[in-house]
Short mmCIF file of N, CA and C in Angstrom, two decimals:
data_model
loop_
_atom_site.label_atom_id
_atom_site.label_comp_id
_atom_site.label_asym_id
_atom_site.label_seq_id
_atom_site.Cartn_x
_atom_site.Cartn_y
_atom_site.Cartn_z
N MET A 1353 89.74 94.40 74.85
CA MET A 1353 90.76 93.37 74.65
C MET A 1353 91.63 93.80 73.47
N SER A 1354 92.93 93.74 73.66
CA SER A 1354 93.86 94.11 72.58
C SER A 1354 93.92 93.00 71.54
N LEU A 1355 94.39 93.36 70.37
CA LEU A 1355 94.55 92.38 69.29
C LEU A 1355 95.50 91.27 69.72
N GLU A 1356 96.56 91.61 70.44
CA GLU A 1356 97.51 90.61 70.91
C GLU A 1356 96.84 89.64 71.88
N GLU A 1357 95.99 90.14 72.79
CA GLU A 1357 95.27 89.27 73.72
C GLU A 1357 94.30 88.36 72.97
N GLU A 1358 93.61 88.93 71.98
CA GLU A 1358 92.68 88.13 71.18
C GLU A 1358 93.42 87.02 70.45
N TYR A 1359 94.58 87.35 69.92
CA TYR A 1359 95.41 86.38 69.21
C TYR A 1359 95.77 85.21 70.13
N ARG A 1360 96.20 85.52 71.35
CA ARG A 1360 96.59 84.47 72.29
C ARG A 1360 95.41 83.62 72.72
N ASP A 1361 94.22 84.22 72.81
CA ASP A 1361 93.06 83.52 73.35
C ASP A 1361 92.30 82.68 72.33
N HIS A 1362 92.60 82.81 71.05
CA HIS A 1362 91.86 82.07 70.03
C HIS A 1362 92.80 81.18 69.23
N PRO A 1363 92.45 79.92 69.07
CA PRO A 1363 93.28 79.04 68.25
C PRO A 1363 93.14 79.37 66.77
N GLU A 1364 94.17 79.05 66.04
CA GLU A 1364 94.13 79.24 64.59
C GLU A 1364 93.20 78.19 63.99
N GLN A 1365 92.33 78.61 63.07
CA GLN A 1365 91.41 77.69 62.40
C GLN A 1365 91.67 77.73 60.90
N VAL A 1366 91.76 76.55 60.28
CA VAL A 1366 91.94 76.44 58.84
C VAL A 1366 90.56 76.29 58.20
N HIS A 1367 90.29 77.14 57.19
CA HIS A 1367 88.99 77.10 56.51
C HIS A 1367 89.07 76.50 55.12
N TRP A 1368 90.24 76.59 54.52
CA TRP A 1368 90.44 76.03 53.19
C TRP A 1368 91.93 75.85 52.97
N GLU A 1369 92.31 74.76 52.31
CA GLU A 1369 93.72 74.52 52.00
C GLU A 1369 93.86 74.04 50.58
N GLY A 1370 94.73 74.69 49.81
CA GLY A 1370 95.04 74.29 48.46
C GLY A 1370 96.46 73.77 48.40
N ARG A 1371 97.01 73.70 47.21
CA ARG A 1371 98.37 73.19 47.03
C ARG A 1371 99.41 74.14 47.61
N PHE A 1372 99.19 75.46 47.48
CA PHE A 1372 100.20 76.43 47.91
C PHE A 1372 99.74 77.39 49.00
N ILE A 1373 98.43 77.55 49.22
CA ILE A 1373 97.96 78.49 50.23
C ILE A 1373 96.89 77.89 51.13
N ILE A 1374 96.75 78.49 52.31
CA ILE A 1374 95.76 78.08 53.30
C ILE A 1374 95.05 79.34 53.79
N ALA A 1375 93.72 79.33 53.80
CA ALA A 1375 92.93 80.43 54.36
C ALA A 1375 92.63 80.10 55.83
N LYS A 1376 92.93 81.07 56.72
CA LYS A 1376 92.83 80.84 58.15
C LYS A 1376 92.12 81.99 58.86
N THR A 1377 91.66 81.71 60.07
CA THR A 1377 91.21 82.77 60.98
C THR A 1377 91.79 82.49 62.36
N ARG A 1378 91.94 83.55 63.10
CA ARG A 1378 92.31 83.48 64.51
C ARG A 1378 91.50 84.60 65.16
N GLY A 1379 90.46 84.21 65.91
CA GLY A 1379 89.54 85.21 66.43
C GLY A 1379 88.82 85.83 65.25
N ARG A 1380 88.80 87.15 65.18
CA ARG A 1380 88.14 87.84 64.06
C ARG A 1380 89.07 88.13 62.89
N TRP A 1381 90.35 87.75 63.02
CA TRP A 1381 91.35 88.06 62.00
C TRP A 1381 91.40 87.00 60.92
N GLU A 1382 91.27 87.41 59.66
CA GLU A 1382 91.38 86.50 58.52
C GLU A 1382 92.74 86.72 57.84
N TYR A 1383 93.37 85.61 57.43
CA TYR A 1383 94.66 85.74 56.75
C TYR A 1383 94.96 84.47 55.96
N VAL A 1384 96.01 84.57 55.16
CA VAL A 1384 96.42 83.47 54.30
C VAL A 1384 97.87 83.13 54.61
N SER A 1385 98.18 81.85 54.54
CA SER A 1385 99.55 81.36 54.74
C SER A 1385 99.95 80.48 53.57
N ARG A 1386 101.23 80.29 53.40
CA ARG A 1386 101.74 79.30 52.45
C ARG A 1386 101.65 77.93 53.10
N THR A 1387 101.35 76.91 52.30
CA THR A 1387 101.37 75.55 52.83
C THR A 1387 102.82 75.19 53.15
N ARG A 1388 102.99 74.30 54.07
CA ARG A 1388 104.30 73.77 54.48
C ARG A 1388 105.29 74.88 54.84
N ASN A 1389 104.80 76.07 55.20
CA ASN A 1389 105.66 77.21 55.56
C ASN A 1389 106.68 77.55 54.48
N ILE A 1390 106.28 77.35 53.22
CA ILE A 1390 107.15 77.68 52.10
C ILE A 1390 107.42 79.18 52.12
N LYS A 1391 108.67 79.53 51.86
CA LYS A 1391 109.06 80.94 51.77
C LYS A 1391 109.49 81.25 50.34
N ALA A 1392 109.73 82.50 50.09
CA ALA A 1392 110.11 82.92 48.74
C ALA A 1392 111.48 83.59 48.75
N ALA A 1393 112.09 83.61 47.58
CA ALA A 1393 113.34 84.32 47.36
C ALA A 1393 113.05 85.40 46.32
N VAL A 1394 113.47 86.62 46.61
CA VAL A 1394 113.34 87.75 45.68
C VAL A 1394 114.75 88.22 45.38
N ILE A 1395 115.03 88.48 44.10
CA ILE A 1395 116.41 88.74 43.71
C ILE A 1395 116.56 90.13 43.10
N LEU A 1396 117.47 90.90 43.67
CA LEU A 1396 117.86 92.21 43.14
C LEU A 1396 119.14 91.98 42.35
N ALA A 1397 119.02 92.03 41.02
CA ALA A 1397 120.16 91.75 40.13
C ALA A 1397 120.48 93.00 39.33
N ILE A 1398 121.63 93.59 39.62
CA ILE A 1398 122.05 94.82 38.96
C ILE A 1398 123.40 94.57 38.30
N GLU A 1399 123.48 94.96 37.03
CA GLU A 1399 124.70 94.76 36.25
C GLU A 1399 124.94 95.99 35.38
N ASP A 1400 126.12 96.56 35.47
CA ASP A 1400 126.50 97.70 34.63
C ASP A 1400 125.44 98.80 34.64
N GLY A 1401 124.91 99.11 35.83
CA GLY A 1401 123.93 100.19 35.93
C GLY A 1401 122.55 99.85 35.44
N HIS A 1402 122.28 98.56 35.20
CA HIS A 1402 120.97 98.10 34.75
C HIS A 1402 120.44 97.06 35.73
N VAL A 1403 119.14 97.08 35.93
CA VAL A 1403 118.50 96.11 36.81
C VAL A 1403 117.67 95.14 35.96
N LEU A 1404 117.64 93.90 36.40
CA LEU A 1404 116.83 92.89 35.71
C LEU A 1404 115.45 92.84 36.37
N LEU A 1405 114.43 93.05 35.55
CA LEU A 1405 113.04 92.98 36.00
C LEU A 1405 112.30 91.94 35.16
N VAL A 1406 111.21 91.45 35.70
CA VAL A 1406 110.38 90.51 34.95
C VAL A 1406 108.97 91.04 34.85
N GLU A 1407 108.33 90.66 33.77
CA GLU A 1407 106.93 91.00 33.51
C GLU A 1407 106.19 89.68 33.39
N GLN A 1408 105.11 89.56 34.17
CA GLN A 1408 104.37 88.30 34.16
C GLN A 1408 102.91 88.59 34.43
N PHE A 1409 102.01 87.93 33.68
CA PHE A 1409 100.58 88.08 33.94
C PHE A 1409 100.27 87.46 35.29
N ARG A 1410 99.55 88.20 36.12
CA ARG A 1410 99.18 87.73 37.45
C ARG A 1410 97.67 87.60 37.54
N VAL A 1411 97.19 86.38 37.67
CA VAL A 1411 95.76 86.09 37.68
C VAL A 1411 95.02 86.88 38.75
N PRO A 1412 95.49 86.97 40.01
CA PRO A 1412 94.73 87.73 41.01
C PRO A 1412 94.53 89.20 40.63
N LEU A 1413 95.45 89.76 39.85
CA LEU A 1413 95.34 91.16 39.45
C LEU A 1413 94.63 91.32 38.11
N GLY A 1414 94.59 90.24 37.32
CA GLY A 1414 93.96 90.29 36.02
C GLY A 1414 94.74 91.10 35.00
N ARG A 1415 96.04 91.24 35.21
CA ARG A 1415 96.88 92.01 34.30
C ARG A 1415 98.35 91.68 34.55
N PRO A 1416 99.22 92.07 33.62
CA PRO A 1416 100.64 91.82 33.84
C PRO A 1416 101.19 92.72 34.94
N CYS A 1417 102.25 92.25 35.56
CA CYS A 1417 102.88 92.97 36.67
C CYS A 1417 104.38 93.04 36.43
N ILE A 1418 104.97 94.19 36.78
CA ILE A 1418 106.43 94.37 36.71
C ILE A 1418 106.98 94.07 38.10
N GLU A 1419 107.96 93.16 38.16
CA GLU A 1419 108.46 92.67 39.44
C GLU A 1419 109.96 92.43 39.38
N LEU A 1420 110.55 92.26 40.55
CA LEU A 1420 111.89 91.69 40.64
C LEU A 1420 111.76 90.19 40.42
N PRO A 1421 112.76 89.52 39.87
CA PRO A 1421 112.70 88.06 39.76
C PRO A 1421 112.50 87.45 41.14
N ALA A 1422 111.71 86.40 41.21
CA ALA A 1422 111.41 85.77 42.50
C ALA A 1422 110.87 84.37 42.28
N GLY A 1423 110.84 83.60 43.36
CA GLY A 1423 110.27 82.27 43.29
C GLY A 1423 110.21 81.63 44.66
N LEU A 1424 109.48 80.53 44.72
CA LEU A 1424 109.32 79.81 45.97
C LEU A 1424 110.53 78.92 46.25
N ILE A 1425 110.83 78.77 47.52
CA ILE A 1425 111.95 77.94 47.97
C ILE A 1425 111.41 76.58 48.39
N GLY A 1426 111.92 75.52 47.79
CA GLY A 1426 111.54 74.16 48.20
C GLY A 1426 110.11 73.80 47.90
N ASP A 1427 109.53 74.35 46.84
CA ASP A 1427 108.13 74.08 46.53
C ASP A 1427 107.92 72.81 45.73
N GLU A 1428 108.98 72.27 45.15
CA GLU A 1428 108.86 71.04 44.36
C GLU A 1428 109.04 69.81 45.25
N ALA A 1429 108.33 68.75 44.93
CA ALA A 1429 108.45 67.50 45.68
C ALA A 1429 109.89 67.03 45.66
N GLY A 1430 110.41 66.70 46.82
CA GLY A 1430 111.78 66.24 46.94
C GLY A 1430 112.78 67.35 47.19
N ALA A 1431 112.32 68.61 47.11
CA ALA A 1431 113.24 69.74 47.30
C ALA A 1431 112.84 70.56 48.52
N GLU A 1432 112.16 69.94 49.46
CA GLU A 1432 111.64 70.64 50.63
C GLU A 1432 112.74 71.33 51.46
N ASN A 1433 113.95 70.82 51.42
CA ASN A 1433 115.06 71.40 52.19
C ASN A 1433 116.00 72.22 51.32
N GLU A 1434 115.49 72.74 50.20
CA GLU A 1434 116.31 73.53 49.29
C GLU A 1434 116.90 74.74 50.02
N ASP A 1435 118.16 75.00 49.78
CA ASP A 1435 118.84 76.16 50.34
C ASP A 1435 118.28 77.43 49.69
N ALA A 1436 117.99 78.44 50.49
CA ALA A 1436 117.37 79.66 49.99
C ALA A 1436 118.24 80.36 48.94
N SER A 1437 119.55 80.43 49.16
CA SER A 1437 120.41 81.10 48.18
C SER A 1437 120.50 80.30 46.89
N ALA A 1438 120.47 78.97 46.98
CA ALA A 1438 120.46 78.14 45.78
C ALA A 1438 119.16 78.35 45.01
N ALA A 1439 118.04 78.46 45.74
CA ALA A 1439 116.75 78.72 45.09
C ALA A 1439 116.76 80.08 44.39
N ALA A 1440 117.35 81.07 45.03
CA ALA A 1440 117.43 82.41 44.43
C ALA A 1440 118.23 82.37 43.13
N ALA A 1441 119.37 81.70 43.14
CA ALA A 1441 120.19 81.58 41.93
C ALA A 1441 119.44 80.83 40.84
N ARG A 1442 118.76 79.74 41.22
CA ARG A 1442 117.98 78.96 40.25
C ARG A 1442 116.87 79.80 39.63
N GLU A 1443 116.12 80.51 40.47
CA GLU A 1443 115.01 81.33 39.98
C GLU A 1443 115.50 82.45 39.07
N LEU A 1444 116.61 83.10 39.44
CA LEU A 1444 117.14 84.18 38.61
C LEU A 1444 117.48 83.65 37.22
N GLU A 1445 118.14 82.51 37.17
CA GLU A 1445 118.52 81.94 35.88
C GLU A 1445 117.29 81.50 35.08
N GLU A 1446 116.33 80.83 35.73
CA GLU A 1446 115.12 80.40 35.03
C GLU A 1446 114.35 81.59 34.45
N GLU A 1447 114.19 82.63 35.26
CA GLU A 1447 113.34 83.74 34.85
C GLU A 1447 114.03 84.72 33.92
N THR A 1448 115.32 85.00 34.15
CA THR A 1448 115.99 86.06 33.38
C THR A 1448 117.06 85.56 32.42
N GLY A 1449 117.55 84.34 32.62
CA GLY A 1449 118.65 83.84 31.80
C GLY A 1449 120.02 84.25 32.29
N TYR A 1450 120.08 84.89 33.47
CA TYR A 1450 121.35 85.31 34.04
C TYR A 1450 121.70 84.42 35.24
N ARG A 1451 122.96 83.99 35.28
CA ARG A 1451 123.46 83.18 36.38
C ARG A 1451 124.35 84.06 37.26
N PRO A 1452 124.08 84.09 38.57
CA PRO A 1452 124.93 84.90 39.45
C PRO A 1452 126.21 84.16 39.81
N GLY A 1453 127.32 84.89 39.86
CA GLY A 1453 128.57 84.31 40.35
C GLY A 1453 128.58 84.26 41.86
N ARG A 1454 127.84 85.18 42.46
CA ARG A 1454 127.74 85.27 43.92
C ARG A 1454 126.38 85.81 44.27
N ILE A 1455 125.83 85.33 45.37
CA ILE A 1455 124.52 85.78 45.82
C ILE A 1455 124.59 86.10 47.31
N GLU A 1456 124.02 87.22 47.70
CA GLU A 1456 124.13 87.71 49.07
C GLU A 1456 122.74 87.96 49.64
N SER A 1457 122.50 87.45 50.85
CA SER A 1457 121.22 87.68 51.52
C SER A 1457 121.20 89.07 52.13
N LEU A 1458 120.09 89.79 51.88
CA LEU A 1458 119.88 91.11 52.48
C LEU A 1458 118.86 91.06 53.61
N GLY A 1459 118.39 89.85 53.95
CA GLY A 1459 117.48 89.69 55.07
C GLY A 1459 116.09 89.23 54.66
N GLU A 1460 115.32 88.90 55.68
CA GLU A 1460 113.94 88.41 55.48
C GLU A 1460 112.96 89.56 55.67
N PHE A 1461 111.94 89.58 54.83
CA PHE A 1461 110.92 90.62 54.86
C PHE A 1461 109.54 90.00 54.74
N HIS A 1462 108.52 90.74 55.15
CA HIS A 1462 107.13 90.31 55.05
C HIS A 1462 106.41 91.29 54.14
N SER A 1463 105.74 90.77 53.11
CA SER A 1463 105.21 91.65 52.07
C SER A 1463 103.88 92.32 52.42
N SER A 1464 103.01 91.66 53.12
CA SER A 1464 101.71 92.25 53.48
C SER A 1464 101.26 91.63 54.80
N PRO A 1465 101.93 92.01 55.91
CA PRO A 1465 101.74 91.31 57.19
C PRO A 1465 100.36 91.41 57.81
N GLY A 1466 99.51 92.27 57.30
CA GLY A 1466 98.15 92.36 57.84
C GLY A 1466 97.23 91.27 57.33
N MET A 1467 97.62 90.59 56.23
CA MET A 1467 96.73 89.57 55.69
C MET A 1467 97.43 88.32 55.17
N VAL A 1468 98.77 88.33 55.14
CA VAL A 1468 99.50 87.18 54.62
C VAL A 1468 100.69 86.91 55.53
N THR A 1469 100.90 85.65 55.90
CA THR A 1469 102.05 85.31 56.74
C THR A 1469 103.33 85.14 55.93
N GLU A 1470 103.21 85.13 54.61
CA GLU A 1470 104.36 84.85 53.75
C GLU A 1470 105.53 85.79 54.02
N ALA A 1471 106.71 85.19 54.04
CA ALA A 1471 107.96 85.93 54.18
C ALA A 1471 108.81 85.65 52.94
N PHE A 1472 109.67 86.61 52.61
CA PHE A 1472 110.62 86.38 51.53
C PHE A 1472 111.99 86.86 51.98
N THR A 1473 113.02 86.23 51.43
CA THR A 1473 114.38 86.68 51.65
C THR A 1473 114.79 87.45 50.41
N LEU A 1474 115.29 88.65 50.63
CA LEU A 1474 115.78 89.47 49.52
C LEU A 1474 117.25 89.15 49.31
N PHE A 1475 117.61 88.80 48.09
CA PHE A 1475 118.98 88.47 47.73
C PHE A 1475 119.50 89.50 46.73
N ARG A 1476 120.77 89.80 46.84
CA ARG A 1476 121.44 90.65 45.85
C ARG A 1476 122.34 89.74 45.04
N ALA A 1477 122.16 89.72 43.72
CA ALA A 1477 122.96 88.89 42.83
C ALA A 1477 124.12 89.71 42.29
N HIS A 1478 125.30 89.11 42.27
CA HIS A 1478 126.53 89.76 41.81
C HIS A 1478 127.17 88.93 40.69
N ASP A 1479 128.03 89.57 39.93
CA ASP A 1479 128.84 88.89 38.90
C ASP A 1479 127.95 88.07 37.96
N LEU A 1480 127.05 88.75 37.29
CA LEU A 1480 126.06 88.08 36.43
C LEU A 1480 126.67 87.63 35.11
N GLU A 1481 126.22 86.46 34.66
CA GLU A 1481 126.63 85.91 33.36
C GLU A 1481 125.37 85.50 32.62
N LYS A 1482 125.17 86.03 31.42
CA LYS A 1482 123.99 85.67 30.62
C LYS A 1482 124.23 84.28 30.02
N VAL A 1483 123.33 83.33 30.35
CA VAL A 1483 123.50 81.95 29.88
C VAL A 1483 122.33 81.47 29.04
N SER A 1484 121.21 82.21 29.04
CA SER A 1484 120.05 81.83 28.23
C SER A 1484 119.13 83.04 28.07
N GLU A 1485 118.02 82.83 27.41
CA GLU A 1485 117.05 83.92 27.21
C GLU A 1485 116.12 84.10 28.40
N GLY A 1486 116.08 83.12 29.32
CA GLY A 1486 115.17 83.21 30.46
C GLY A 1486 113.74 82.98 30.02
N GLY A 1487 112.80 83.60 30.72
CA GLY A 1487 111.39 83.43 30.39
C GLY A 1487 110.65 82.50 31.33
N GLY A 1488 111.36 81.90 32.27
CA GLY A 1488 110.72 81.02 33.25
C GLY A 1488 110.52 79.62 32.73
N VAL A 1489 109.82 78.83 33.54
CA VAL A 1489 109.49 77.46 33.14
C VAL A 1489 108.21 77.49 32.32
N GLU A 1490 107.88 76.37 31.71
CA GLU A 1490 106.72 76.28 30.83
C GLU A 1490 105.46 76.82 31.52
N GLY A 1491 104.76 77.69 30.81
CA GLY A 1491 103.51 78.23 31.31
C GLY A 1491 103.63 79.54 32.07
N GLU A 1492 104.87 79.96 32.42
CA GLU A 1492 105.00 81.20 33.18
C GLU A 1492 104.90 82.44 32.29
N GLY A 1493 105.36 82.35 31.06
CA GLY A 1493 105.25 83.46 30.13
C GLY A 1493 105.93 84.74 30.60
N ILE A 1494 107.13 84.62 31.12
CA ILE A 1494 107.85 85.76 31.66
C ILE A 1494 108.59 86.51 30.56
N THR A 1495 108.48 87.83 30.59
CA THR A 1495 109.26 88.72 29.72
C THR A 1495 110.31 89.40 30.58
N VAL A 1496 111.54 89.39 30.11
CA VAL A 1496 112.66 89.98 30.85
C VAL A 1496 112.87 91.42 30.39
N HIS A 1497 113.10 92.30 31.34
CA HIS A 1497 113.44 93.69 31.04
C HIS A 1497 114.76 94.01 31.72
N ARG A 1498 115.69 94.55 30.97
CA ARG A 1498 116.97 95.04 31.52
C ARG A 1498 116.89 96.56 31.42
N VAL A 1499 116.71 97.21 32.57
CA VAL A 1499 116.39 98.63 32.60
C VAL A 1499 117.51 99.41 33.27
N ALA A 1500 117.93 100.50 32.64
CA ALA A 1500 118.95 101.37 33.25
C ALA A 1500 118.38 101.97 34.53
N LEU A 1501 119.16 101.96 35.58
CA LEU A 1501 118.70 102.53 36.85
C LEU A 1501 118.32 104.00 36.70
N THR A 1502 119.00 104.69 35.81
CA THR A 1502 118.68 106.10 35.59
C THR A 1502 117.32 106.28 34.91
N GLU A 1503 116.77 105.20 34.36
CA GLU A 1503 115.50 105.25 33.64
C GLU A 1503 114.36 104.54 34.38
N ILE A 1504 114.63 104.06 35.59
CA ILE A 1504 113.64 103.22 36.27
C ILE A 1504 112.32 103.95 36.53
N GLU A 1505 112.39 105.20 36.95
CA GLU A 1505 111.15 105.94 37.21
C GLU A 1505 110.33 106.09 35.94
N ARG A 1506 110.98 106.45 34.84
CA ARG A 1506 110.29 106.60 33.56
C ARG A 1506 109.71 105.26 33.10
N PHE A 1507 110.50 104.20 33.20
CA PHE A 1507 110.05 102.87 32.78
C PHE A 1507 108.80 102.45 33.56
N LEU A 1508 108.83 102.60 34.89
CA LEU A 1508 107.69 102.20 35.70
C LEU A 1508 106.46 103.07 35.42
N ALA A 1509 106.68 104.36 35.23
CA ALA A 1509 105.56 105.25 34.92
C ALA A 1509 104.93 104.87 33.58
N ALA A 1510 105.75 104.53 32.60
CA ALA A 1510 105.23 104.13 31.29
C ALA A 1510 104.44 102.83 31.39
N LYS A 1511 104.96 101.87 32.13
CA LYS A 1511 104.25 100.59 32.30
C LYS A 1511 102.93 100.80 33.04
N ARG A 1512 102.96 101.64 34.09
CA ARG A 1512 101.74 101.94 34.83
C ARG A 1512 100.70 102.58 33.90
N ALA A 1513 101.14 103.50 33.05
CA ALA A 1513 100.24 104.17 32.10
C ALA A 1513 99.64 103.18 31.09
N GLU A 1514 100.37 102.11 30.81
CA GLU A 1514 99.87 101.06 29.90
C GLU A 1514 98.93 100.09 30.61
N GLY A 1515 98.73 100.27 31.92
CA GLY A 1515 97.81 99.41 32.66
C GLY A 1515 98.46 98.27 33.42
N TYR A 1516 99.78 98.25 33.45
CA TYR A 1516 100.49 97.21 34.19
C TYR A 1516 100.39 97.46 35.69
N ALA A 1517 100.40 96.38 36.46
CA ALA A 1517 100.54 96.48 37.91
C ALA A 1517 102.04 96.62 38.20
N ILE A 1518 102.36 97.29 39.30
CA ILE A 1518 103.75 97.48 39.70
C ILE A 1518 103.91 96.90 41.10
N ASP A 1519 104.75 95.88 41.23
CA ASP A 1519 104.97 95.24 42.52
C ASP A 1519 105.58 96.22 43.51
N VAL A 1520 105.19 96.11 44.77
CA VAL A 1520 105.68 97.01 45.81
C VAL A 1520 107.20 96.99 45.95
N ARG A 1521 107.83 95.90 45.58
CA ARG A 1521 109.29 95.81 45.71
C ARG A 1521 110.02 96.76 44.76
N MET A 1522 109.31 97.32 43.81
CA MET A 1522 109.92 98.32 42.92
C MET A 1522 110.34 99.55 43.71
N LEU A 1523 109.78 99.73 44.90
CA LEU A 1523 110.19 100.84 45.75
C LEU A 1523 111.67 100.76 46.10
N LEU A 1524 112.22 99.55 46.13
CA LEU A 1524 113.66 99.39 46.40
C LEU A 1524 114.49 100.15 45.37
N LEU A 1525 114.03 100.13 44.14
CA LEU A 1525 114.79 100.77 43.06
C LEU A 1525 114.63 102.28 43.06
N LEU A 1526 113.62 102.75 43.74
CA LEU A 1526 113.39 104.19 43.81
C LEU A 1526 114.04 104.79 45.05
N SER A 1527 114.66 103.94 45.85
CA SER A 1527 115.32 104.38 47.09
C SER A 1527 116.83 104.25 46.93
N PRO A 1528 117.56 105.34 46.91
CA PRO A 1528 119.01 105.26 46.72
C PRO A 1528 119.74 104.50 47.83
N GLY A 1529 119.15 104.44 49.03
CA GLY A 1529 119.82 103.78 50.14
C GLY A 1529 120.10 102.31 49.91
N ILE A 1530 119.19 101.59 49.28
CA ILE A 1530 119.37 100.14 49.10
C ILE A 1530 120.44 99.85 48.04
N LEU A 1531 120.65 100.76 47.12
CA LEU A 1531 121.58 100.53 46.04
C LEU A 1531 123.01 100.89 46.39
N GLY A 1532 123.18 101.59 47.51
CA GLY A 1532 124.53 101.94 47.96
C GLY A 1532 125.21 102.83 46.98
#
């Protein structure tokens, strides 16, 4: 029996549900989903040859991680129908202190489709204006890094050597095709 046939023949079963995630099985396959089908916005913000990155301690990894700014769309009560581009602009400003003049969707992606149903929309932020120091909302403890694109490989290697985790989305910055 193929995996696709097994998928069709077995109903999805919920084993545990928290505020933001649900542990599920379908046949022999185990995976996690976001509650209420919440999606995420990830923001690629480049200004004057520099990219905005964030550093944040990630409990599942037990160490800080270098990432692109990102956040959940419509995760707050009363904001369930939040526009994805508005969420991206809000998250960029909260986390980095930069407000985009324009935001462009680069499409929807799946970060780890073998075990997580979560999808994110990648946004490119343009015409940035620094309006605050950033750092996220209370309790996030975000550190902002403005890194020259010509130094991204060195920066990531240095952070990795210091024991930091590096988010897979950093591959975007190592690929000249996405930067045009």
